[in-house]
Amino acid sequence: MIVDLELYPKQSLRLLLFINEQEKQSKKSTKFLEYCNEEEVKEFQYLDEEDRIIISESFREVVRAEIREYIDLYMEQYQEPLNDKEALDINEKQYTVYGNFQLFNEQKDTILWDLLTLLIYLDSMNPQIWDRRAVLIGELLQRIGLESEYMRFLSSELNLTKLALCHTFKYGEIWSYLEYILTEYYERIKGNEFKSLNNDEIINYVLKDNFEFICLQIDSYEHNYHAWSLVNWLIYELIPTIISSDDSNKPYKYNEIRMIESWVIKLLQRHPSHYGGYHALVNLNESKINSQSKSNKLEVCTVIGLVYPEEIINMLRVIIECFDHHLINCFSVILGFRYANFMLLIDSVDERSHLEIFENEIMWFQKQDLVEKMSKSPKHLEELREHFYSILSEISSYNYNKSIIQKFYDLLDSEIQIIRQESTLFYNSDCSYKGLV
């Protein structure tokens, strides 16, 4: 059924029809509306060469006022929907202007959905949009039938939400809505395409599906917290739900973790100074350790191999080789990565093996010639000292290590003396070692 266009706010309908027409003609999504004064454009205009729409600020305010008025009226008349899952006849549903979807029976719901879509283009940070949109979708997806139409709709909704995040990438409510739509989208794929795939293939499908968008996000904004949070959400919330045959989320197998780890490394290699990527790798290292037998503590060589596989070692080596250039800022985040991994290592082995773990840490810094490189920078040299002091402080809290702590200090002195030279971190006022019993 076709909704009565006379019921739409007049100026909002004009702009909505215009945007929808441009979307249908364009091979890619139209860029968000950009605002200008009335001297440049009276109301709105499409710039073909630049593939973007410009709109006057005054016309934008007129449309926003129309939408606010409609939403207020809608909420006054709103009634909670019935909870029963009834099969609906598609012929009873109204067509939306944007996307030509048949989603709702009520004209007022169809109009509200269209106006919320328009508001995304006009003002994507408006709090009215995302909660109300989630409520409408929740009501819609409770009902049975029309699966093919729902998939087309969810695919469009994903693209529109991602487009909004390319324009407003710091707004947490949009990220939360994206997670909600992704969950609904993949749950429906799970019942179709995923049936014939094994877990490795499903994991690869989801990771590949989201790689380009996450790359775009981390390329656009340094240390994009929300983008890296999405990475962790995909790994530990969405994918386990999809690959589980029941409601319980089973832990990953080792080969599955390694597949995900390689994907994270590809993201991190684009921006090696992003701490969010290293945080994701630490979480995966913990998962790898947990995937092994927990009846006994692990052997040192085993756990080091889990935490530092060849792919991670090579990634760190390549980053360090660039330290003399624009990647010098990576040093602090790499230290944080090494420290977090060190904590995982000493928790996974017997206390009597801590000295061997500590020696491995020192040898890695020596092999990379990091002490020499960082000695040229007082700031980074102090960070390196803080790194080893923090490690020694953690080690000295174990009963077995208290009696042999001198061996740790002697090892540090014999291998990289410069760490302790002229540093107050390691000495008490009487020049005795901190932490010695």
mmCIF file of C-alpha atoms in Angstrom, residues 5 29 32 34 45 108 132 173 183 187 192 237 263 318 341 377-378 401 404 429:
data_model
loop_
_atom_site.group_PDB
_atom_site.id
_atom_site.type_symbol
_atom_site.label_atom_id
_atom_site.label_comp_id
_atom_site.label_asym_id
_atom_site.label_seq_id
_atom_site.Cartn_x
_atom_site.Cartn_y
_atom_site.Cartn_z
ATOM 1 C CA LEU A 5 1.989 11.741 0.995
ATOM 2 C CA SER A 29 25.843 6.467 -0.855
ATOM 3 C CA PHE A 32 25.839 13.821 4.233
ATOM 4 C CA GLU A 34 26.501 20.132 4.138
ATOM 5 C CA GLN A 45 21.150 21.375 -4.320
ATOM 6 C CA LYS A 108 1.974 7.204 11.203
ATOM 7 C CA ARG A 132 13.058 5.586 18.652
ATOM 8 C CA GLU A 173 24.507 5.989 20.678
ATOM 9 C CA THR A 183 23.178 -8.636 15.697
ATOM 10 C CA GLU A 187 21.140 -13.717 13.270
ATOM 11 C CA ASN A 192 20.237 -19.127 5.930
ATOM 12 C CA GLU A 237 30.006 -10.861 21.730
ATOM 13 C CA TRP A 263 42.798 -10.023 11.224
ATOM 14 C CA VAL A 318 58.828 -3.951 11.406
ATOM 15 C CA ASN A 341 51.735 -9.712 28.094
ATOM 16 C CA SER A 377 65.472 10.352 24.218
ATOM 17 C CA PRO A 378 65.281 11.150 27.968
ATOM 18 C CA ASN A 401 60.847 -14.414 44.130
ATOM 19 C CA ILE A 404 65.987 -14.411 44.877
ATOM 20 C CA SER A 429 67.816 6.786 49.710
#
